[in-house]
Amino acid sequence: MPKFNTVKAILYFLMYLICLPACNMDKHKQVDSSTVRFQTTDSSVLFFKNLRQSYYDKEENKVAKADIYRNKDRSVAPDRPLINLAIVHHWRNEKAYIMIEPNELLINEIRLEVRWQGTDNQAKGSYFYDFGDMEMQYEFAIKMYESVQKDHILQVKVDGNWLDLMTNKDEKEVFRKTMLDYLRLVNVVK
């Protein structure tokens, strides 16, 4: 019968405690939103493919030489407004982009208008997205990401009415994780 070694057990436990924080990225890590980067590196792509890709549905676009990743846990409910994200990896050009994907309730809007309010009811503001290029999508997504990190109350304008957005903690977490994975892929977050 194997003998229990308390010294080994204590060492393993201490190594576990030391390594545990390294595996869990800080949910409130601030990002320099003025830094717009689309360039990937071999190591960032390898990290994404080995550790994060399994959390995503992958769509291959061979004509554009790109792969599109959508979080498997994203909500697809048609009865309330949703703004999901997709990571577009142009592997030929070694670039990646974040793509805003509003659901059917929002698709007919000319402009996405999101207002936010802090949990203390003091701070508030608005974000706008005019369905533009990849830089505009990045800027809108990073502002939304910052609001999700701060646990803001979010609403979006639909047909002139304000409707709640991302009221579910899981929806906010999917948005946060997708954006964080994208930021790692383009080396904004290490």
XYZ file of C-alpha atoms in Angstrom:
190
model
C 0.000 0.000 0.000
C 1.433 3.445 -0.921
C 2.573 5.591 1.930
C 1.084 9.107 2.278
C 3.774 11.744 2.157
C 2.628 14.925 3.901
C 5.595 16.965 2.699
C 4.781 16.178 -0.939
C 1.113 16.940 -0.362
C 1.951 20.323 1.187
C 4.311 21.172 -1.683
C 1.688 20.264 -4.291
C -0.899 22.317 -2.447
C 1.427 25.342 -2.293
C 2.226 25.019 -6.012
C -1.498 24.879 -6.707
C -2.091 28.058 -4.694
C 0.716 29.855 -6.525
C -0.468 28.794 -9.988
C -4.185 29.372 -9.432
C -4.144 33.179 -9.850
C -2.167 32.843 -13.086
C -5.000 30.821 -14.616
C -7.729 33.318 -13.785
C -7.355 36.653 -15.576
C -8.424 39.701 -13.642
C -12.015 40.452 -14.674
C -11.464 44.135 -14.051
C -8.216 44.542 -15.960
C -8.208 47.959 -17.589
C -7.429 48.242 -21.293
C -6.032 51.257 -23.078
C -8.986 51.916 -25.373
C -6.952 54.285 -27.545
C -4.798 51.363 -28.660
C -6.371 49.883 -31.773
C -4.442 46.801 -32.813
C -5.448 44.170 -35.272
C -2.123 42.354 -35.686
C -1.801 38.821 -34.320
C 1.374 36.913 -33.536
C 2.164 33.227 -33.846
C 2.130 32.865 -30.052
C -1.212 34.669 -29.595
C -2.845 32.552 -32.314
C -1.381 29.385 -30.796
C -2.718 30.362 -27.355
C -6.178 31.038 -28.785
C -6.315 27.832 -30.825
C -4.988 25.602 -28.052
C -6.809 27.051 -25.055
C -9.769 29.160 -26.148
C -11.026 27.908 -29.532
C -12.961 25.051 -27.946
C -15.349 27.599 -26.370
C -16.376 28.883 -29.799
C -18.344 27.790 -32.837
C -16.012 28.130 -35.818
C -17.123 29.205 -39.274
C -14.552 28.925 -42.062
C -14.616 31.393 -44.946
C -12.100 30.026 -47.437
C -12.722 32.782 -49.981
C -11.827 35.532 -47.507
C -9.174 33.305 -45.900
C -10.709 33.936 -42.511
C -12.167 32.019 -39.603
C -15.084 33.460 -37.627
C -15.503 32.467 -33.986
C -18.737 32.895 -32.024
C -18.949 32.008 -28.346
C -20.923 28.779 -27.885
C -22.650 30.186 -24.782
C -23.959 33.330 -26.506
C -27.661 34.008 -26.276
C -29.687 33.840 -29.482
C -33.062 34.784 -27.985
C -35.171 36.542 -30.641
C -37.554 38.216 -28.173
C -35.148 40.754 -26.614
C -32.331 42.916 -27.955
C -28.883 41.322 -28.045
C -25.468 42.473 -29.137
C -23.119 39.541 -29.620
C -19.506 39.569 -30.719
C -17.646 37.496 -33.283
C -13.879 37.204 -33.571
C -12.757 37.292 -37.197
C -9.258 35.903 -37.738
C -7.801 36.677 -41.166
C -5.061 34.073 -40.932
C -3.506 34.971 -44.269
C -2.887 38.598 -43.221
C -2.169 37.716 -39.577
C -4.905 40.075 -38.399
C -7.987 39.696 -36.232
C -11.060 41.882 -35.867
C -13.988 42.079 -33.498
C -17.368 42.129 -35.207
C -20.615 43.469 -33.715
C -23.552 41.138 -34.344
C -26.910 42.583 -33.270
C -29.885 40.244 -33.297
C -33.068 40.574 -35.377
C -34.635 43.184 -33.072
C -31.720 45.553 -33.673
C -30.793 44.763 -37.270
C -33.160 47.361 -38.736
C -31.809 50.197 -36.601
C -29.800 52.749 -38.584
C -27.657 53.419 -35.539
C -27.163 51.458 -32.344
C -27.589 53.735 -29.380
C -26.712 52.278 -25.994
C -27.028 54.204 -22.771
C -25.387 53.137 -19.569
C -25.798 54.005 -15.931
C -23.502 53.213 -13.041
C -24.764 51.108 -10.183
C -24.536 54.160 -7.928
C -26.998 56.000 -10.253
C -24.556 58.920 -10.460
C -22.551 58.287 -13.616
C -24.263 57.789 -16.963
C -23.606 58.171 -20.651
C -24.219 56.815 -24.157
C -22.410 54.875 -26.853
C -23.228 55.014 -30.542
C -22.445 52.638 -33.364
C -23.232 53.548 -36.979
C -22.486 50.130 -38.540
C -19.079 51.138 -39.838
C -15.702 49.609 -40.500
C -13.637 47.396 -38.227
C -12.143 50.315 -36.299
C -15.611 51.628 -35.456
C -16.692 48.154 -34.369
C -13.620 47.863 -32.153
C -14.250 51.270 -30.552
C -17.887 50.426 -29.815
C -17.011 46.953 -28.499
C -14.274 48.276 -26.200
C -16.671 50.843 -24.693
C -19.257 48.126 -24.120
C -16.543 45.912 -22.609
C -15.616 48.667 -20.156
C -19.296 49.037 -19.185
C -19.613 45.292 -18.663
C -16.503 45.332 -16.467
C -18.010 48.113 -14.356
C -21.352 46.271 -14.194
C -23.252 49.197 -15.696
C -26.977 49.005 -16.307
C -27.360 48.999 -20.101
C -30.248 49.911 -22.374
C -30.522 50.063 -26.155
C -32.893 52.120 -28.277
C -35.269 50.021 -30.413
C -37.875 51.791 -32.533
C -37.598 54.865 -30.310
C -38.048 52.897 -27.067
C -35.375 52.057 -24.503
C -35.097 48.334 -23.779
C -32.851 46.601 -21.256
C -29.672 45.072 -22.656
C -27.592 42.287 -21.094
C -29.705 42.002 -17.950
C -28.512 38.449 -17.498
C -25.099 37.996 -15.810
C -24.331 35.142 -18.210
C -24.793 37.425 -21.238
C -22.394 39.969 -19.749
C -19.894 37.228 -18.972
C -20.027 35.848 -22.536
C -19.485 39.363 -23.910
C -16.592 39.952 -21.475
C -14.887 36.636 -22.234
C -15.227 37.060 -26.006
C -13.763 40.551 -25.871
C -10.964 39.421 -23.562
C -10.117 36.521 -25.889
C -9.998 38.953 -28.793
C -7.758 41.379 -26.862
C -5.394 38.511 -26.073
C -5.385 37.467 -29.725
C -4.241 40.943 -30.838
C -1.815 41.292 -27.898
C -3.547 44.226 -26.204
C -3.860 42.078 -23.061
C -1.172 39.603 -22.116
